[in-house]
PDB file of C-alpha atoms in Angstrom:
ATOM      1  CA  MET A   1      74.000  86.846 134.506  1.00  0.00           C
ATOM      2  CA  SER A   2      71.985  88.630 137.215  1.00  0.00           C
ATOM      3  CA  MET A   3      70.284  91.981 136.633  1.00  0.00           C
ATOM      4  CA  ASP A   4      72.950  93.639 138.811  1.00  0.00           C
ATOM      5  CA  GLY A   5      75.662  91.956 136.750  1.00  0.00           C
ATOM      6  CA  GLU A   6      74.078  93.085 133.471  1.00  0.00           C
ATOM      7  CA  SER A   7      73.681  96.622 134.795  1.00  0.00           C
ATOM      8  CA  SER A   8      77.321  96.742 135.916  1.00  0.00           C
ATOM      9  CA  LYS A   9      78.459  95.434 132.548  1.00  0.00           C
ATOM     10  CA  ARG A  10      76.468  98.165 130.752  1.00  0.00           C
ATOM     11  CA  VAL A  11      78.048 100.862 132.923  1.00  0.00           C
ATOM     12  CA  ILE A  12      81.539  99.519 132.222  1.00  0.00           C
ATOM     13  CA  GLU A  13      80.868  99.222 128.475  1.00  0.00           C
ATOM     14  CA  THR A  14      79.500 102.777 128.401  1.00  0.00           C
ATOM     15  CA  GLU A  15      82.661 104.072 130.080  1.00  0.00           C
ATOM     16  CA  VAL A  16      84.845 102.191 127.590  1.00  0.00           C
ATOM     17  CA  LEU A  17      82.870 103.656 124.687  1.00  0.00           C
ATOM     18  CA  ARG A  18      83.196 107.169 126.128  1.00  0.00           C
ATOM     19  CA  HIS A  19      86.952 106.692 126.489  1.00  0.00           C
ATOM     20  CA  LEU A  20      87.274 105.418 122.903  1.00  0.00           C
ATOM     21  CA  ALA A  21      85.138 108.295 121.615  1.00  0.00           C
ATOM     22  CA  ARG A  22      87.446 110.798 123.340  1.00  0.00           C
ATOM     23  CA  GLN A  23      90.579 108.994 122.143  1.00  0.00           C
ATOM     24  CA  TRP A  24      89.362 108.912 118.544  1.00  0.00           C
ATOM     25  CA  GLN A  25      87.747 112.377 118.820  1.00  0.00           C
ATOM     26  CA  LEU A  26      84.259 111.111 118.008  1.00  0.00           C
ATOM     27  CA  ASP A  27      81.008 112.838 118.810  1.00  0.00           C
ATOM     28  CA  ILE A  28      79.712 110.634 121.667  1.00  0.00           C
ATOM     29  CA  GLU A  29      76.038 111.377 120.919  1.00  0.00           C
ATOM     30  CA  GLY A  30      76.450 110.482 117.254  1.00  0.00           C
ATOM     31  CA  TRP A  31      78.356 107.354 118.175  1.00  0.00           C
ATOM     32  CA  ARG A  32      75.705 106.310 120.704  1.00  0.00           C
ATOM     33  CA  GLU A  33      73.057 106.516 117.974  1.00  0.00           C
ATOM     34  CA  TYR A  34      75.311 104.580 115.600  1.00  0.00           C
ATOM     35  CA  LEU A  35      76.021 101.876 118.192  1.00  0.00           C
ATOM     36  CA  SER A  36      72.307 101.317 118.773  1.00  0.00           C
ATOM     37  CA  ASN A  37      72.438  99.337 115.512  1.00  0.00           C
ATOM     38  CA  PHE A  38      75.121  97.041 116.937  1.00  0.00           C
ATOM     39  CA  THR A  39      73.811  96.076 120.344  1.00  0.00           C
ATOM     40  CA  THR A  40      71.717  93.203 121.628  1.00  0.00           C
ATOM     41  CA  GLN A  41      68.399  93.542 123.471  1.00  0.00           C
ATOM     42  CA  THR A  42      70.388  93.778 126.701  1.00  0.00           C
ATOM     43  CA  ASN A  43      72.407  96.675 125.217  1.00  0.00           C
ATOM     44  CA  THR A  44      75.559  94.583 124.948  1.00  0.00           C
ATOM     45  CA  VAL A  45      77.856  95.908 122.223  1.00  0.00           C
ATOM     46  CA  ILE A  46      78.476  93.229 119.571  1.00  0.00           C
ATOM     47  CA  GLY A  47      80.096  95.299 116.831  1.00  0.00           C
ATOM     48  CA  ILE A  48      82.145  98.378 116.090  1.00  0.00           C
ATOM     49  CA  GLN A  49      81.887  99.463 112.482  1.00  0.00           C
ATOM     50  CA  LEU A  50      83.660 102.757 111.797  1.00  0.00           C
ATOM     51  CA  PRO A  51      85.334 102.537 108.380  1.00  0.00           C
ATOM     52  CA  ARG A  52      86.478 105.691 106.567  1.00  0.00           C
ATOM     53  CA  VAL A  53      85.685 108.121 109.381  1.00  0.00           C
ATOM     54  CA  ASN A  54      89.175 109.602 109.688  1.00  0.00           C
ATOM     55  CA  LEU A  55      90.005 107.950 113.029  1.00  0.00           C
ATOM     56  CA  SER A  56      93.534 108.410 114.304  1.00  0.00           C
ATOM     57  CA  GLY A  57      95.381 107.031 117.284  1.00  0.00           C
ATOM     58  CA  THR A  58      96.056 103.504 118.449  1.00  0.00           C
ATOM     59  CA  LEU A  59      93.949 100.419 119.021  1.00  0.00           C
ATOM     60  CA  SER A  60      93.215 100.533 122.717  1.00  0.00           C
ATOM     61  CA  ALA A  61      93.435  97.319 124.726  1.00  0.00           C
ATOM     62  CA  GLU A  62      90.316  98.613 126.516  1.00  0.00           C
ATOM     63  CA  ILE A  63      88.252  97.417 123.538  1.00  0.00           C
ATOM     64  CA  SER A  64      88.678  93.941 125.034  1.00  0.00           C
ATOM     65  CA  ILE A  65      86.341  94.937 127.883  1.00  0.00           C
ATOM     66  CA  LEU A  66      83.601  94.711 125.240  1.00  0.00           C
ATOM     67  CA  SER A  67      83.836  90.950 125.551  1.00  0.00           C
ATOM     68  CA  ASP A  68      80.758  90.221 123.412  1.00  0.00           C
ATOM     69  CA  LEU A  69      82.192  91.907 120.315  1.00  0.00           C
ATOM     70  CA  ARG A  70      81.639  89.795 117.213  1.00  0.00           C
ATOM     71  CA  PHE A  71      83.095  92.127 114.604  1.00  0.00           C
ATOM     72  CA  ILE A  72      85.311  95.182 114.357  1.00  0.00           C
ATOM     73  CA  ASP A  73      85.654  97.245 111.194  1.00  0.00           C
ATOM     74  CA  LEU A  74      88.036 100.186 111.521  1.00  0.00           C
ATOM     75  CA  SER A  75      89.298 100.026 107.947  1.00  0.00           C
ATOM     76  CA  GLU A  76      90.512 103.008 105.926  1.00  0.00           C
ATOM     77  CA  ASN A  77      91.456 105.212 108.855  1.00  0.00           C
ATOM     78  CA  HIS A  78      94.745 106.437 110.325  1.00  0.00           C
ATOM     79  CA  ILE A  79      95.215 103.945 113.157  1.00  0.00           C
ATOM     80  CA  ILE A  80      98.818 103.348 114.202  1.00  0.00           C
ATOM     81  CA  GLY A  81     100.636 100.919 116.476  1.00  0.00           C
ATOM     82  CA  ASP A  82     100.181  97.201 116.838  1.00  0.00           C
ATOM     83  CA  ILE A  83      97.193  94.950 117.498  1.00  0.00           C
ATOM     84  CA  PRO A  84      97.027  94.446 121.275  1.00  0.00           C
ATOM     85  CA  LEU A  85      97.013  90.924 122.693  1.00  0.00           C
ATOM     86  CA  GLU A  86      93.773  91.710 124.527  1.00  0.00           C
ATOM     87  CA  ILE A  87      91.938  92.317 121.243  1.00  0.00           C
ATOM     88  CA  ARG A  88      93.435  89.192 119.687  1.00  0.00           C
ATOM     89  CA  GLN A  89      91.978  87.189 122.585  1.00  0.00           C
ATOM     90  CA  LEU A  90      88.379  88.438 122.406  1.00  0.00           C
ATOM     91  CA  PRO A  91      86.393  85.198 122.827  1.00  0.00           C
ATOM     92  CA  ASN A  92      83.444  85.975 120.521  1.00  0.00           C
ATOM     93  CA  LEU A  93      85.216  87.902 117.770  1.00  0.00           C
ATOM     94  CA  ARG A  94      84.342  86.485 114.335  1.00  0.00           C
ATOM     95  CA  GLY A  95      85.643  89.177 111.999  1.00  0.00           C
ATOM     96  CA  ILE A  96      88.116  92.042 112.113  1.00  0.00           C
ATOM     97  CA  ASN A  97      88.877  94.457 109.304  1.00  0.00           C
ATOM     98  CA  LEU A  98      91.805  96.793 109.933  1.00  0.00           C
ATOM     99  CA  ALA A  99      92.787  97.239 106.282  1.00  0.00           C
ATOM    100  CA  HIS A 100      94.218 100.530 104.999  1.00  0.00           C
ATOM    101  CA  ASN A 101      95.638 101.893 108.249  1.00  0.00           C
ATOM    102  CA  ASN A 102      99.191 102.407 109.515  1.00  0.00           C
ATOM    103  CA  LEU A 103      99.498  99.404 111.826  1.00  0.00           C
ATOM    104  CA  HIS A 104     102.952  98.007 112.422  1.00  0.00           C
ATOM    105  CA  GLY A 105     104.505  95.144 114.349  1.00  0.00           C
ATOM    106  CA  THR A 106     104.155  91.459 113.635  1.00  0.00           C
ATOM    107  CA  LEU A 107     100.984  89.597 112.746  1.00  0.00           C
ATOM    108  CA  GLN A 108     100.278  87.126 115.514  1.00  0.00           C
ATOM    109  CA  GLY A 109      97.571  84.575 116.155  1.00  0.00           C
ATOM    110  CA  PHE A 110      94.029  85.411 117.214  1.00  0.00           C
ATOM    111  CA  HIS A 111      91.506  83.565 119.347  1.00  0.00           C
ATOM    112  CA  THR A 112      90.358  80.462 117.507  1.00  0.00           C
ATOM    113  CA  SER A 113      86.794  81.755 116.891  1.00  0.00           C
ATOM    114  CA  LEU A 114      87.963  84.304 114.303  1.00  0.00           C
ATOM    115  CA  SER A 115      86.713  83.647 110.738  1.00  0.00           C
ATOM    116  CA  ILE A 116      87.775  86.776 108.847  1.00  0.00           C
ATOM    117  CA  LEU A 117      91.009  88.705 109.311  1.00  0.00           C
ATOM    118  CA  ASN A 118      91.836  91.598 106.974  1.00  0.00           C
ATOM    119  CA  VAL A 119      94.981  93.560 107.821  1.00  0.00           C
ATOM    120  CA  SER A 120      95.945  94.400 104.241  1.00  0.00           C
ATOM    121  CA  HIS A 121      97.558  97.720 103.272  1.00  0.00           C
ATOM    122  CA  ASN A 122      99.360  98.399 106.550  1.00  0.00           C
ATOM    123  CA  GLU A 123     102.995  98.463 107.664  1.00  0.00           C
ATOM    124  CA  LEU A 124     103.108  95.039 109.358  1.00  0.00           C
ATOM    125  CA  ASP A 125     106.549  93.444 109.281  1.00  0.00           C
ATOM    126  CA  GLY A 126     108.404  90.489 110.738  1.00  0.00           C
ATOM    127  CA  THR A 127     107.500  86.891 110.012  1.00  0.00           C
ATOM    128  CA  LEU A 128     104.416  84.799 110.587  1.00  0.00           C
ATOM    129  CA  THR A 129     105.046  82.843 113.767  1.00  0.00           C
ATOM    130  CA  ARG A 130     105.721  79.121 113.475  1.00  0.00           C
ATOM    131  CA  ASP A 131     102.370  78.371 115.181  1.00  0.00           C
ATOM    132  CA  PHE A 132     100.331  80.992 113.310  1.00  0.00           C
ATOM    133  CA  GLY A 133      98.203  78.411 111.457  1.00  0.00           C
ATOM    134  CA  GLU A 134      97.385  76.539 114.665  1.00  0.00           C
ATOM    135  CA  GLU A 135      96.557  79.736 116.560  1.00  0.00           C
ATOM    136  CA  THR A 136      94.151  80.888 113.851  1.00  0.00           C
ATOM    137  CA  SER A 137      92.857  77.525 112.657  1.00  0.00           C
ATOM    138  CA  SER A 138      89.225  78.684 112.256  1.00  0.00           C
ATOM    139  CA  LEU A 139      90.013  81.415 109.709  1.00  0.00           C
ATOM    140  CA  GLU A 140      88.123  81.324 106.432  1.00  0.00           C
ATOM    141  CA  VAL A 141      89.636  84.524 105.033  1.00  0.00           C
ATOM    142  CA  LEU A 142      93.135  85.869 105.710  1.00  0.00           C
ATOM    143  CA  ASP A 143      94.171  88.992 103.817  1.00  0.00           C
ATOM    144  CA  ALA A 144      97.540  90.374 104.896  1.00  0.00           C
ATOM    145  CA  SER A 145      98.559  91.651 101.469  1.00  0.00           C
ATOM    146  CA  PHE A 146     100.461  94.892 100.899  1.00  0.00           C
ATOM    147  CA  ASN A 147     102.529  94.839 104.077  1.00  0.00           C
ATOM    148  CA  LYS A 148     106.230  94.372 104.776  1.00  0.00           C
ATOM    149  CA  MET A 149     106.171  90.861 106.214  1.00  0.00           C
ATOM    150  CA  GLY A 150     108.913  88.461 105.211  1.00  0.00           C
ATOM    151  CA  GLY A 151     110.721  85.244 105.936  1.00  0.00           C
ATOM    152  CA  LEU A 152     109.486  81.747 105.235  1.00  0.00           C
ATOM    153  CA  LEU A 153     105.835  80.766 105.211  1.00  0.00           C
ATOM    154  CA  PRO A 154     105.235  78.438 108.174  1.00  0.00           C
ATOM    155  CA  PRO A 155     104.059  74.863 107.502  1.00  0.00           C
ATOM    156  CA  SER A 156     101.355  75.438 110.153  1.00  0.00           C
ATOM    157  CA  LEU A 157      99.345  77.299 107.478  1.00  0.00           C
ATOM    158  CA  GLY A 158      98.211  73.789 106.507  1.00  0.00           C
ATOM    159  CA  LYS A 159      96.349  73.554 109.855  1.00  0.00           C
ATOM    160  CA  MET A 160      93.895  76.232 108.736  1.00  0.00           C
ATOM    161  CA  SER A 161      91.452  73.620 107.458  1.00  0.00           C
ATOM    162  CA  THR A 162      88.524  76.035 106.913  1.00  0.00           C
ATOM    163  CA  LEU A 163      90.577  78.594 104.967  1.00  0.00           C
ATOM    164  CA  LYS A 164      88.946  79.663 101.690  1.00  0.00           C
ATOM    165  CA  VAL A 165      90.994  82.785 100.838  1.00  0.00           C
ATOM    166  CA  LEU A 166      94.682  83.330 101.596  1.00  0.00           C
ATOM    167  CA  ASP A 167      96.206  86.573 100.333  1.00  0.00           C
ATOM    168  CA  LEU A 168      99.792  87.267 101.360  1.00  0.00           C
ATOM    169  CA  GLY A 169     100.717  89.026  98.124  1.00  0.00           C
ATOM    170  CA  HIS A 170     102.879  92.153  97.953  1.00  0.00           C
ATOM    171  CA  ASN A 171     105.067  91.351 100.951  1.00  0.00           C
ATOM    172  CA  LYS A 172     108.650  90.142 101.314  1.00  0.00           C
ATOM    173  CA  PHE A 173     108.125  86.417 101.890  1.00  0.00           C
ATOM    174  CA  ASN A 174     110.748  84.120 100.380  1.00  0.00           C
ATOM    175  CA  GLY A 175     111.417  80.441  99.974  1.00  0.00           C
ATOM    176  CA  THR A 176     108.965  77.840  98.781  1.00  0.00           C
ATOM    177  CA  ILE A 177     105.288  77.310  99.467  1.00  0.00           C
ATOM    178  CA  PRO A 178     104.964  74.732 102.265  1.00  0.00           C
ATOM    179  CA  PRO A 179     103.501  71.424 100.957  1.00  0.00           C
ATOM    180  CA  SER A 180     100.916  71.605 103.756  1.00  0.00           C
ATOM    181  CA  VAL A 181      99.198  74.489 101.925  1.00  0.00           C
ATOM    182  CA  GLY A 182      98.335  71.994  99.186  1.00  0.00           C
ATOM    183  CA  GLN A 183      96.288  70.052 101.750  1.00  0.00           C
ATOM    184  CA  LEU A 184      93.843  72.910 102.357  1.00  0.00           C
ATOM    185  CA  LYS A 185      90.742  71.349 100.825  1.00  0.00           C
ATOM    186  CA  GLU A 186      88.517  74.428 101.266  1.00  0.00           C
ATOM    187  CA  LEU A 187      91.017  76.865  99.729  1.00  0.00           C
ATOM    188  CA  LYS A 188      89.507  78.634  96.699  1.00  0.00           C
ATOM    189  CA  LYS A 189      91.843  81.621  96.263  1.00  0.00           C
ATOM    190  CA  LEU A 190      95.576  81.806  96.931  1.00  0.00           C
ATOM    191  CA  PHE A 191      97.558  84.985  96.287  1.00  0.00           C
ATOM    192  CA  LEU A 192     101.300  84.998  96.934  1.00  0.00           C
ATOM    193  CA  ASN A 193     102.311  87.277  94.080  1.00  0.00           C
ATOM    194  CA  ASP A 194     104.948  89.990  94.365  1.00  0.00           C
ATOM    195  CA  ASN A 195     107.030  88.438  97.104  1.00  0.00           C
ATOM    196  CA  ARG A 196     110.691  87.502  96.868  1.00  0.00           C
TER     197      ARG A 196
END
């Protein structure tokens, strides 16, 4: 990327961060200091880590402009709404922790680079899509416990060949465990308790 391109990207990222700070009612100076720990040498933002800071509002699709993000931790806040498609398609995202919020909607697939997905203790409902396991095949940890999801578990969960932890406990899933789950050679922990 040219110097002009890098400079333009920094300006755009700064504007996105200012918008998010206003939306979440954050002190922009304090956040700028905080973010200095999560930027590269070219000042590209690679992480947002704001757990337990009393954030409220929705997840803005504008976060996707921060295309180099590798992790997002907004756990234990008061975030509502669903997870925008634009965030689910961030190309470099490796981990996202949105646990203990008030998210709703259905849990859909993420870009295939994602390793850790924690959306436990929310209000997610609906079913896992038939292709969920193929869409998120690089996951190592999936925690969607303590939600309101239901229906049958899709056989595509067996496509998640790197999965080590699968926690779908305390939901409303019914039926049998797909045989394909038994083929997950890396799986160390499986929690499906307290479903139907």
